[in-house]
Amino acid sequence: MGKGDKMSWGGSNRLQTSAYGSINPDIDSERKAPSFDVEKLTNLLDGGADRTRIRRSAEHVINSDAVFSRENQYFLTQIERYEAAVKKAVHLRQKMKELGWTDDGPEIQSAFGALGGDVAFAVHNGVFMPTITGLGTDAQIAKWVPLAQDYQIIGTYAQTELGHGTYLRGLETTATFDTSSQEFVLNTPKASSIKWWPGDLGRSANHAVVLAQLYTLGKCHGMHAFIVQIRSLVDHSVLPGVKIGDIGPKMAFEQIDNGYLIMQNVHIPRENMLCRYSEVTPDGSYIKQGSDRINYISMVCTRARILSKELVPALSKACVIAIRYSVVRRQSELKPGEMEAKILDYQTQQQKLLPQLATTFAFHFMASTLEAFCNQVNVQIKTKGDISSLPELHALSAGLKALLSEICSAGVEVCRRACGGHGYSMLSGLPSLYTRVVASCTYEGENTVMQLQTARFLMKCLTRVDCGQPLPQSVSYLSDPISLHCSAKEKTDYLKPFIYTEAYKHRAQRLITNAGIELQSLLQSGVEQYDAWNSTSVQQARAAIAHCQYIVVKNFVETLEGLKHEPEIQRVLKMLCDLYALTGILVDAGDFLHDGYMTGRQLDLMTACQLDLLALLRKDAVSIVDAFDYPDQQLTSAIGNYDGHAYERLFEWAQKAPTNAKVNLAYEKYLKTRFQSAQSKL
Amino acid sequence: MGKGDKMSWGGSNRLQTSAYGSINPDIDSERKAPSFDVEKLTNLLDGGADRTRIRRSAEHVINSDAVFSRENQYFLTQIERYEAAVKKAVHLRQKMKELGWTDDGPEIQSAFGALGGDVAFAVHNGVFMPTITGLGTDAQIAKWVPLAQDYQIIGTYAQTELGHGTYLRGLETTATFDTSSQEFVLNTPKASSIKWWPGDLGRSANHAVVLAQLYTLGKCHGMHAFIVQIRSLVDHSVLPGVKIGDIGPKMAFEQIDNGYLIMQNVHIPRENMLCRYSEVTPDGSYIKQGSDRINYISMVCTRARILSKELVPALSKACVIAIRYSVVRRQSELKPGEMEAKILDYQTQQQKLLPQLATTFAFHFMASTLEAFCNQVNVQIKTKGDISSLPELHALSAGLKALLSEICSAGVEVCRRACGGHGYSMLSGLPSLYTRVVASCTYEGENTVMQLQTARFLMKCLTRVDCGQPLPQSVSYLSDPISLHCSAKEKTDYLKPFIYTEAYKHRAQRLITNAGIELQSLLQSGVEQYDAWNSTSVQQARAAIAHCQYIVVKNFVETLEGLKHEPEIQRVLKMLCDLYALTGILVDAGDFLHDGYMTGRQLDLMTACQLDLLALLRKDAVSIVDAFDYPDQQLTSAIGNYDGHAYERLFEWAQKAPTNAKVNLAYEKYLKTRFQSAQSKL
């Protein structure tokens, strides 16, 4: 957008001359002597130097191609954003062929990262095709997937309805088998059953995997998936019996045509039911073959991937923008008589931003661990049909998705507001980071529902503890003895990981145990199960959150232990780990004081320790965010570029706004004659 | 937008038949037997039945006039929103003349409320004119104000610069007096001094009150205000030496042309400096006459009015929408075998929404009290020149603006997310409530800066306590003895206002005293004042927040005491007051446990008490939000209308989205031939 963006600016390893002549000296001075090797930290975050190379090369493909430019994105209408996203998707498919990138290779993942989600057909690629692969027979896969891969058909995944989201059993769309015609007849019988939200549906898709209640021979067999053609392949017209439209403007995702779908007696052949696990025979009999629970793993892994694909990138970008801006922005005299201070030198600004930076690292490592767990369970299932780890993985991914999406959304917003008025301008890049990331609190399972699913798992684990049965690894601590008091005596004790890890563990143990006791006591007093659950659900949700917070801290500490051979990197990460853990305790101080595990005096020492960490980390803050290695094009922020020329770029970008077009109809129509009448009076 | 909106739907007193045939039975049943008189509560919120009548009549003027329609607002571009806003502003001025509404009468205030801020010239009316009136001589007022009132000139207020916001002394724009020409010469000498953000500037204004450093005879005299013509009255062209533009897209306020202004040697006559309090004589001498601190009151009152004009309306509308939707939306079986439950019947949903409802009332009463205090100080100043209450009023309005804007923003977002996917649709009305209200955390003084200003006042008060000097009323509690323990013994004790008020008081006393001790101890150990302040600023900000939270709770309790003659209304408000106070303690539990003022056991009882309140208030929730008496047009929400037809209206509105226009260029350009090639393969 600005002149600077035409160059491949970004992380510490891709420096070129700034389009504004030089690096802003206020940001340049911050990079004089980082206390660690920035490139090494980048490599660590990428998972090795090789992965860094691959990522940079893929990013270069995207950032050097005009079709993929996000220039002017803040100035486009919803329709223009959609058109650009379709163009990019088709162009990317072409590029992939040329470059020999595979659908599951690291290059395309990096490319998607570089595109910032600004590309069409995410549901087609990410859900429509995988559903066919997961639930279809080999013949169905052979028929549909090649066409889909080549974008000769575009499919959507139509599950959510106007009146039903997370609660799948409540879906009202029906697919009724008609033995005479050997067809399924699909219907959305009322307003609340209109399919609502599916991506790629409103304007692009000509096919849909529709989730519907299967009826055959007068009996309902529950939710099944059907491939339904919805638009003509010849002229894209909507097929008879089908109504489709766009659901209108949303908080973000302007580029996606989330749509609605109404079906009135839409007939599809019997073969279009995805029937790897269940089938309707020509005579209308329903046959179940094997369990589709195996397929459940893909839904769980999709949820887990949100952490690394959406949450961590959003928070890390917000940190980059806000921290760079905070060393360029000066405000008020800190020391009388001196020039105005960089706002990052104010303790209040450090207190806002540096814990977000620490959180980014905590969540990055958590996302890696969760993905590794997903892969492990996937292998167990695929190779041995062993689904025994699925409940643990489900509980963990549900709870972590809920926790991390809440905290990342809040964190991005903290970063945005910390940039004052400029953080309110779309050109800062921060508003759209927020409006996009916050959607993750709702999609792939609403957060409160997710927390309560984790809580149900925890309650089951408690029962196992009572029966002396072994527990899955992530919850094994529930059978550990509960320590009574935090053993920290002086300020530096709070820099000992076992001190704070133990505190998180204690809190989780206490809240989970108490939720269990409360539930049992209601049941024993004769309250019905559903009522007892509802009456303790606020407490249950809190317990689930405490569990996940413990897991995140423990995981950060364990990750650090694995970095003993990189003491310099470990040192800076250790500060971030300490800051993350201590901030979390101070924010929820009541939880740790409640039963006297900690005292007010201990928390005062911990506060002092946390403030010390802020002052220490402040020195390396710019170098740490440089290590995220985002090229400027991926930040799409006028105030967060590597060269620190925030004001110049804001000014340059603003002038391109369509609101600066010459014609001003409002003046012509409503103001001109009024103003002219003042001419003689002044 | 929907058919329903063509009728004057809304609050309990304006019922008509629903455009969808009938009221949704799920919401209808909620209104069967409210435990209080809804109209009485409406009257109380309005400040009397007469005010209710005036408000409804003014709202009717707006809602029955097609020019003011907000129909389709979610579908318009930034330019279209701006044009509509100018049209509305001009039309409103005309209406005011016809109806005899005065600029400071109650009708126009209600009309602005009904317009939801979707009208141009807010800065012209709210800042440009009042600044001339406040800082101008009688002659200046006589010259400029009549033209401005008639929109023959439109003015903006150009204070904020690209590089300077809240810290006024740092502004870099200069106005240098040239004795030879008897003119001031205005300059924005570098990028960071470009005027940035002024409303009505980008496309509308032909004049600006510019804040600039005054230089005369080589000496700087600090910030002064100058009237500068910036566009031609004849053809609206930008005048020589001036550059103007729109600053581009923002998180909200699409209808406002926030702009930038560059001045290079712009000459204005000597008479254009606003000189009620200071003047430059023809020979270049600078003369100060009286103190402009008197004028400071208007800035403070503007900040105070944000509470009632922006914050409370945003949170109350979000509550109306989310609570109505939560009795229409059904999800999951609560009781096995029964139909899916209304989501408001889930404890977790009550825990999200009902405290927001309680907060709305707490803040409504706080806003009223603060405005009364403003008026009182205004009278003191105008009649006796007595500015002795100004520091207290400033500290209170700064701290309350910061506290309430944070909590209202967070509360609106809680309501939005509680509506799941539909809360993410712009058509729900919730996203735009959030993106608008959250701006208040930044404008009229960034919140952290505001908190620290309150903290400075509190620290001064502490010094007075040490010297035995009397304290202003709102902080007099600082000289009260500190109680050591909460005296509550059983659950019902937490329904006693003195129990929770005392707890808030104790917390504020402790945090403020500790912040003072910490500051003093640093100073006594030889740390410099600026450094000591910065090192304790996180703690200072917390102390200021605790002070304001105490004020809000105390004010709610005192308001209730004044309602003894309305026992029925008092009863429902008492529940809301209890819920507000208890929720606040539970959220910040650590503050109350820290020094042993409360025990974990006491907090457990309080939690039980709070959950009981949720269940009680749930029964009246819909009637309580009905009492806010918003006509449907003012909610502009597809899911929050009085008749409860959320799904029908969402569907109806979505179809009007411009994305549903027939032509699909993306298909024509990028997909058509691909799709056609699949035709033969399926």
PDB file of C-alpha atoms in Angstrom, chain B residues 204-385:
ATOM      1  CA  SER B 204     -17.972  18.873   5.017  1.00  0.00           C
ATOM      2  CA  ALA B 205     -16.262  21.678   6.897  1.00  0.00           C
ATOM      3  CA  ASN B 206     -15.321  25.058   5.465  1.00  0.00           C
ATOM      4  CA  HIS B 207     -14.035  26.386   8.777  1.00  0.00           C
ATOM      5  CA  ALA B 208     -12.017  24.993  11.651  1.00  0.00           C
ATOM      6  CA  VAL B 209     -11.207  26.018  15.174  1.00  0.00           C
ATOM      7  CA  VAL B 210      -7.509  25.143  15.118  1.00  0.00           C
ATOM      8  CA  LEU B 211      -5.563  24.586  18.324  1.00  0.00           C
ATOM      9  CA  ALA B 212      -2.015  25.839  17.855  1.00  0.00           C
ATOM     10  CA  GLN B 213       1.024  27.061  19.761  1.00  0.00           C
ATOM     11  CA  LEU B 214       0.822  30.842  19.690  1.00  0.00           C
ATOM     12  CA  TYR B 215       4.057  32.665  18.838  1.00  0.00           C
ATOM     13  CA  THR B 216       4.347  36.422  18.936  1.00  0.00           C
ATOM     14  CA  LEU B 217       7.450  38.608  19.098  1.00  0.00           C
ATOM     15  CA  GLY B 218       9.533  35.434  19.102  1.00  0.00           C
ATOM     16  CA  LYS B 219       7.956  33.963  22.192  1.00  0.00           C
ATOM     17  CA  CYS B 220       5.668  30.951  22.577  1.00  0.00           C
ATOM     18  CA  HIS B 221       2.563  31.426  24.701  1.00  0.00           C
ATOM     19  CA  GLY B 222       1.182  27.893  24.480  1.00  0.00           C
ATOM     20  CA  MET B 223      -2.033  26.505  23.028  1.00  0.00           C
ATOM     21  CA  HIS B 224      -4.654  28.904  21.719  1.00  0.00           C
ATOM     22  CA  ALA B 225      -7.681  28.556  19.465  1.00  0.00           C
ATOM     23  CA  PHE B 226      -7.999  30.176  16.033  1.00  0.00           C
ATOM     24  CA  ILE B 227     -10.827  30.230  13.512  1.00  0.00           C
ATOM     25  CA  VAL B 228      -9.426  29.251  10.133  1.00  0.00           C
ATOM     26  CA  GLN B 229     -11.343  29.146   6.865  1.00  0.00           C
ATOM     27  CA  ILE B 230     -10.241  26.025   5.033  1.00  0.00           C
ATOM     28  CA  ARG B 231     -12.560  25.735   2.037  1.00  0.00           C
ATOM     29  CA  SER B 232     -14.157  28.207  -0.330  1.00  0.00           C
ATOM     30  CA  LEU B 233     -17.752  29.134   0.434  1.00  0.00           C
ATOM     31  CA  VAL B 234     -18.406  29.485  -3.284  1.00  0.00           C
ATOM     32  CA  ASP B 235     -17.322  26.127  -4.636  1.00  0.00           C
ATOM     33  CA  HIS B 236     -16.035  24.175  -1.605  1.00  0.00           C
ATOM     34  CA  SER B 237     -12.522  24.019  -3.073  1.00  0.00           C
ATOM     35  CA  VAL B 238      -9.696  23.734  -0.579  1.00  0.00           C
ATOM     36  CA  LEU B 239      -8.050  27.125   0.046  1.00  0.00           C
ATOM     37  CA  PRO B 240      -4.409  27.870  -0.888  1.00  0.00           C
ATOM     38  CA  GLY B 241      -1.869  26.498   1.580  1.00  0.00           C
ATOM     39  CA  VAL B 242      -4.399  23.999   2.929  1.00  0.00           C
ATOM     40  CA  LYS B 243      -4.548  20.259   2.314  1.00  0.00           C
ATOM     41  CA  ILE B 244      -7.522  18.261   3.528  1.00  0.00           C
ATOM     42  CA  GLY B 245      -8.632  14.668   3.220  1.00  0.00           C
ATOM     43  CA  ASP B 246     -10.546  11.871   4.876  1.00  0.00           C
ATOM     44  CA  ILE B 247      -8.408   9.655   7.134  1.00  0.00           C
ATOM     45  CA  GLY B 248      -9.979   6.489   5.742  1.00  0.00           C
ATOM     46  CA  PRO B 249     -11.931   3.602   7.220  1.00  0.00           C
ATOM     47  CA  LYS B 250     -12.340   3.150  10.952  1.00  0.00           C
ATOM     48  CA  MET B 251     -13.727   0.458  13.207  1.00  0.00           C
ATOM     49  CA  ALA B 252     -17.085   2.290  13.147  1.00  0.00           C
ATOM     50  CA  PHE B 253     -18.408   5.839  12.588  1.00  0.00           C
ATOM     51  CA  GLU B 254     -18.547   5.219   8.841  1.00  0.00           C
ATOM     52  CA  GLN B 255     -20.951   8.146   8.549  1.00  0.00           C
ATOM     53  CA  ILE B 256     -18.435  10.637   9.934  1.00  0.00           C
ATOM     54  CA  ASP B 257     -15.800  12.233   7.714  1.00  0.00           C
ATOM     55  CA  ASN B 258     -12.951  12.278  10.195  1.00  0.00           C
ATOM     56  CA  GLY B 259     -10.251  14.157   8.361  1.00  0.00           C
ATOM     57  CA  TYR B 260      -6.727  15.460   8.208  1.00  0.00           C
ATOM     58  CA  LEU B 261      -5.582  19.046   7.786  1.00  0.00           C
ATOM     59  CA  ILE B 262      -2.222  20.368   6.648  1.00  0.00           C
ATOM     60  CA  MET B 263      -1.522  24.089   6.754  1.00  0.00           C
ATOM     61  CA  GLN B 264       1.437  25.761   5.082  1.00  0.00           C
ATOM     62  CA  ASN B 265       1.657  29.483   5.768  1.00  0.00           C
ATOM     63  CA  VAL B 266      -2.082  29.948   6.018  1.00  0.00           C
ATOM     64  CA  HIS B 267      -2.862  33.570   6.911  1.00  0.00           C
ATOM     65  CA  ILE B 268      -5.856  34.553   9.034  1.00  0.00           C
ATOM     66  CA  PRO B 269      -6.822  37.977  10.392  1.00  0.00           C
ATOM     67  CA  ARG B 270      -5.821  38.930  13.939  1.00  0.00           C
ATOM     68  CA  GLU B 271      -9.519  38.931  14.885  1.00  0.00           C
ATOM     69  CA  ASN B 272      -9.765  35.194  14.266  1.00  0.00           C
ATOM     70  CA  MET B 273      -7.953  34.265  17.450  1.00  0.00           C
ATOM     71  CA  LEU B 274     -10.623  33.435  20.026  1.00  0.00           C
ATOM     72  CA  CYS B 275      -9.788  36.066  22.597  1.00  0.00           C
ATOM     73  CA  ARG B 276     -12.119  36.107  25.539  1.00  0.00           C
ATOM     74  CA  TYR B 277      -9.246  35.157  27.852  1.00  0.00           C
ATOM     75  CA  SER B 278      -6.138  36.262  25.954  1.00  0.00           C
ATOM     76  CA  GLU B 279      -5.365  38.560  23.083  1.00  0.00           C
ATOM     77  CA  VAL B 280      -2.571  39.652  20.812  1.00  0.00           C
ATOM     78  CA  THR B 281      -2.637  43.409  20.315  1.00  0.00           C
ATOM     79  CA  PRO B 282      -1.743  45.016  16.975  1.00  0.00           C
ATOM     80  CA  ASP B 283       1.821  45.601  18.157  1.00  0.00           C
ATOM     81  CA  GLY B 284       2.204  41.892  18.891  1.00  0.00           C
ATOM     82  CA  SER B 285       1.933  42.086  22.669  1.00  0.00           C
ATOM     83  CA  TYR B 286       0.318  39.140  24.356  1.00  0.00           C
ATOM     84  CA  ILE B 287      -2.286  40.001  26.979  1.00  0.00           C
ATOM     85  CA  LYS B 288      -3.896  37.445  29.254  1.00  0.00           C
ATOM     86  CA  GLN B 289      -7.206  38.490  30.756  1.00  0.00           C
ATOM     87  CA  GLY B 290      -8.626  36.212  33.388  1.00  0.00           C
ATOM     88  CA  SER B 291      -8.269  32.465  33.528  1.00  0.00           C
ATOM     89  CA  ASP B 292      -9.588  30.105  30.934  1.00  0.00           C
ATOM     90  CA  ARG B 293      -9.903  27.473  33.644  1.00  0.00           C
ATOM     91  CA  ILE B 294     -13.526  28.541  33.758  1.00  0.00           C
ATOM     92  CA  ASN B 295     -13.829  27.152  30.274  1.00  0.00           C
ATOM     93  CA  TYR B 296     -12.373  23.865  31.465  1.00  0.00           C
ATOM     94  CA  ILE B 297     -15.739  22.925  32.959  1.00  0.00           C
ATOM     95  CA  SER B 298     -17.210  22.474  29.488  1.00  0.00           C
ATOM     96  CA  MET B 299     -14.596  19.850  28.601  1.00  0.00           C
ATOM     97  CA  VAL B 300     -15.268  18.034  31.854  1.00  0.00           C
ATOM     98  CA  CYS B 301     -19.025  18.087  31.263  1.00  0.00           C
ATOM     99  CA  THR B 302     -18.616  16.843  27.696  1.00  0.00           C
ATOM    100  CA  ARG B 303     -16.726  13.879  29.112  1.00  0.00           C
ATOM    101  CA  ALA B 304     -19.385  13.293  31.752  1.00  0.00           C
ATOM    102  CA  ARG B 305     -22.158  13.296  29.166  1.00  0.00           C
ATOM    103  CA  ILE B 306     -20.546  10.342  27.370  1.00  0.00           C
ATOM    104  CA  LEU B 307     -21.938   8.174  30.147  1.00  0.00           C
ATOM    105  CA  SER B 308     -25.586   8.898  29.440  1.00  0.00           C
ATOM    106  CA  LYS B 309     -25.317   9.580  25.716  1.00  0.00           C
ATOM    107  CA  GLU B 310     -23.074   6.740  24.588  1.00  0.00           C
ATOM    108  CA  LEU B 311     -22.265   4.164  27.248  1.00  0.00           C
ATOM    109  CA  VAL B 312     -25.590   3.419  28.914  1.00  0.00           C
ATOM    110  CA  PRO B 313     -27.540   3.345  25.614  1.00  0.00           C
ATOM    111  CA  ALA B 314     -25.040   0.912  24.070  1.00  0.00           C
ATOM    112  CA  LEU B 315     -25.130  -1.517  26.970  1.00  0.00           C
ATOM    113  CA  SER B 316     -28.883  -1.304  27.426  1.00  0.00           C
ATOM    114  CA  LYS B 317     -29.541  -1.952  23.733  1.00  0.00           C
ATOM    115  CA  ALA B 318     -27.182  -4.927  23.789  1.00  0.00           C
ATOM    116  CA  CYS B 319     -29.081  -6.288  26.818  1.00  0.00           C
ATOM    117  CA  VAL B 320     -32.435  -5.861  25.093  1.00  0.00           C
ATOM    118  CA  ILE B 321     -31.265  -7.694  21.992  1.00  0.00           C
ATOM    119  CA  ALA B 322     -29.440 -10.517  23.780  1.00  0.00           C
ATOM    120  CA  ILE B 323     -32.111 -11.153  26.402  1.00  0.00           C
ATOM    121  CA  ARG B 324     -34.992 -11.168  23.939  1.00  0.00           C
ATOM    122  CA  TYR B 325     -33.048 -13.451  21.627  1.00  0.00           C
ATOM    123  CA  SER B 326     -32.218 -15.757  24.535  1.00  0.00           C
ATOM    124  CA  VAL B 327     -35.881 -16.557  25.165  1.00  0.00           C
ATOM    125  CA  VAL B 328     -36.539 -17.186  21.477  1.00  0.00           C
ATOM    126  CA  ARG B 329     -33.471 -19.273  20.809  1.00  0.00           C
ATOM    127  CA  ARG B 330     -33.749 -22.845  21.982  1.00  0.00           C
ATOM    128  CA  GLN B 331     -30.806 -25.191  22.225  1.00  0.00           C
ATOM    129  CA  SER B 332     -30.320 -28.721  23.534  1.00  0.00           C
ATOM    130  CA  GLU B 333     -32.537 -30.625  25.871  1.00  0.00           C
ATOM    131  CA  LEU B 334     -32.151 -29.304  29.365  1.00  0.00           C
ATOM    132  CA  LYS B 335     -34.527 -31.914  30.718  1.00  0.00           C
ATOM    133  CA  PRO B 336     -34.288 -35.188  28.790  1.00  0.00           C
ATOM    134  CA  GLY B 337     -37.284 -35.859  26.586  1.00  0.00           C
ATOM    135  CA  GLU B 338     -38.636 -32.333  26.743  1.00  0.00           C
ATOM    136  CA  MET B 339     -38.356 -29.830  23.921  1.00  0.00           C
ATOM    137  CA  GLU B 340     -35.131 -27.894  23.581  1.00  0.00           C
ATOM    138  CA  ALA B 341     -34.742 -25.260  26.283  1.00  0.00           C
ATOM    139  CA  LYS B 342     -34.677 -21.495  25.936  1.00  0.00           C
ATOM    140  CA  ILE B 343     -31.034 -20.594  26.272  1.00  0.00           C
ATOM    141  CA  LEU B 344     -31.822 -18.071  29.000  1.00  0.00           C
ATOM    142  CA  ASP B 345     -32.747 -21.057  31.162  1.00  0.00           C
ATOM    143  CA  TYR B 346     -29.113 -22.138  31.241  1.00  0.00           C
ATOM    144  CA  GLN B 347     -27.232 -20.903  34.273  1.00  0.00           C
ATOM    145  CA  THR B 348     -24.192 -20.033  32.166  1.00  0.00           C
ATOM    146  CA  GLN B 349     -26.310 -17.765  29.937  1.00  0.00           C
ATOM    147  CA  GLN B 350     -27.875 -16.053  32.951  1.00  0.00           C
ATOM    148  CA  GLN B 351     -24.392 -15.543  34.366  1.00  0.00           C
ATOM    149  CA  LYS B 352     -23.377 -13.794  31.157  1.00  0.00           C
ATOM    150  CA  LEU B 353     -26.394 -11.569  30.579  1.00  0.00           C
ATOM    151  CA  LEU B 354     -28.083 -10.670  33.833  1.00  0.00           C
ATOM    152  CA  PRO B 355     -25.046  -8.967  35.393  1.00  0.00           C
ATOM    153  CA  GLN B 356     -24.898  -6.789  32.235  1.00  0.00           C
ATOM    154  CA  LEU B 357     -28.494  -5.822  32.844  1.00  0.00           C
ATOM    155  CA  ALA B 358     -27.685  -4.920  36.451  1.00  0.00           C
ATOM    156  CA  THR B 359     -24.692  -2.920  35.241  1.00  0.00           C
ATOM    157  CA  THR B 360     -26.897  -0.905  32.903  1.00  0.00           C
ATOM    158  CA  PHE B 361     -28.953   0.289  35.847  1.00  0.00           C
ATOM    159  CA  ALA B 362     -25.914   0.962  38.032  1.00  0.00           C
ATOM    160  CA  PHE B 363     -24.409   3.105  35.290  1.00  0.00           C
ATOM    161  CA  HIS B 364     -27.669   4.840  34.421  1.00  0.00           C
ATOM    162  CA  PHE B 365     -27.986   6.117  37.973  1.00  0.00           C
ATOM    163  CA  MET B 366     -24.292   6.978  38.125  1.00  0.00           C
ATOM    164  CA  ALA B 367     -24.570   8.994  34.922  1.00  0.00           C
ATOM    165  CA  SER B 368     -27.523  10.934  36.343  1.00  0.00           C
ATOM    166  CA  THR B 369     -25.670  11.740  39.538  1.00  0.00           C
ATOM    167  CA  LEU B 370     -22.557  12.849  37.681  1.00  0.00           C
ATOM    168  CA  GLU B 371     -24.570  15.119  35.410  1.00  0.00           C
ATOM    169  CA  ALA B 372     -26.269  16.673  38.404  1.00  0.00           C
ATOM    170  CA  PHE B 373     -22.833  17.308  39.910  1.00  0.00           C
ATOM    171  CA  CYS B 374     -21.718  18.912  36.630  1.00  0.00           C
ATOM    172  CA  ASN B 375     -24.710  21.195  36.640  1.00  0.00           C
ATOM    173  CA  GLN B 376     -24.083  22.144  40.243  1.00  0.00           C
ATOM    174  CA  VAL B 377     -20.426  23.021  39.595  1.00  0.00           C
ATOM    175  CA  ASN B 378     -21.442  24.894  36.464  1.00  0.00           C
ATOM    176  CA  VAL B 379     -23.809  27.046  38.517  1.00  0.00           C
ATOM    177  CA  GLN B 380     -21.122  27.636  41.169  1.00  0.00           C
ATOM    178  CA  ILE B 381     -18.746  28.829  38.478  1.00  0.00           C
ATOM    179  CA  LYS B 382     -21.222  30.905  36.501  1.00  0.00           C
ATOM    180  CA  THR B 383     -22.810  32.591  39.509  1.00  0.00           C
ATOM    181  CA  LYS B 384     -19.917  32.916  41.941  1.00  0.00           C
ATOM    182  CA  GLY B 385     -16.794  32.239  39.878  1.00  0.00           C
TER     183      GLY B 385
END
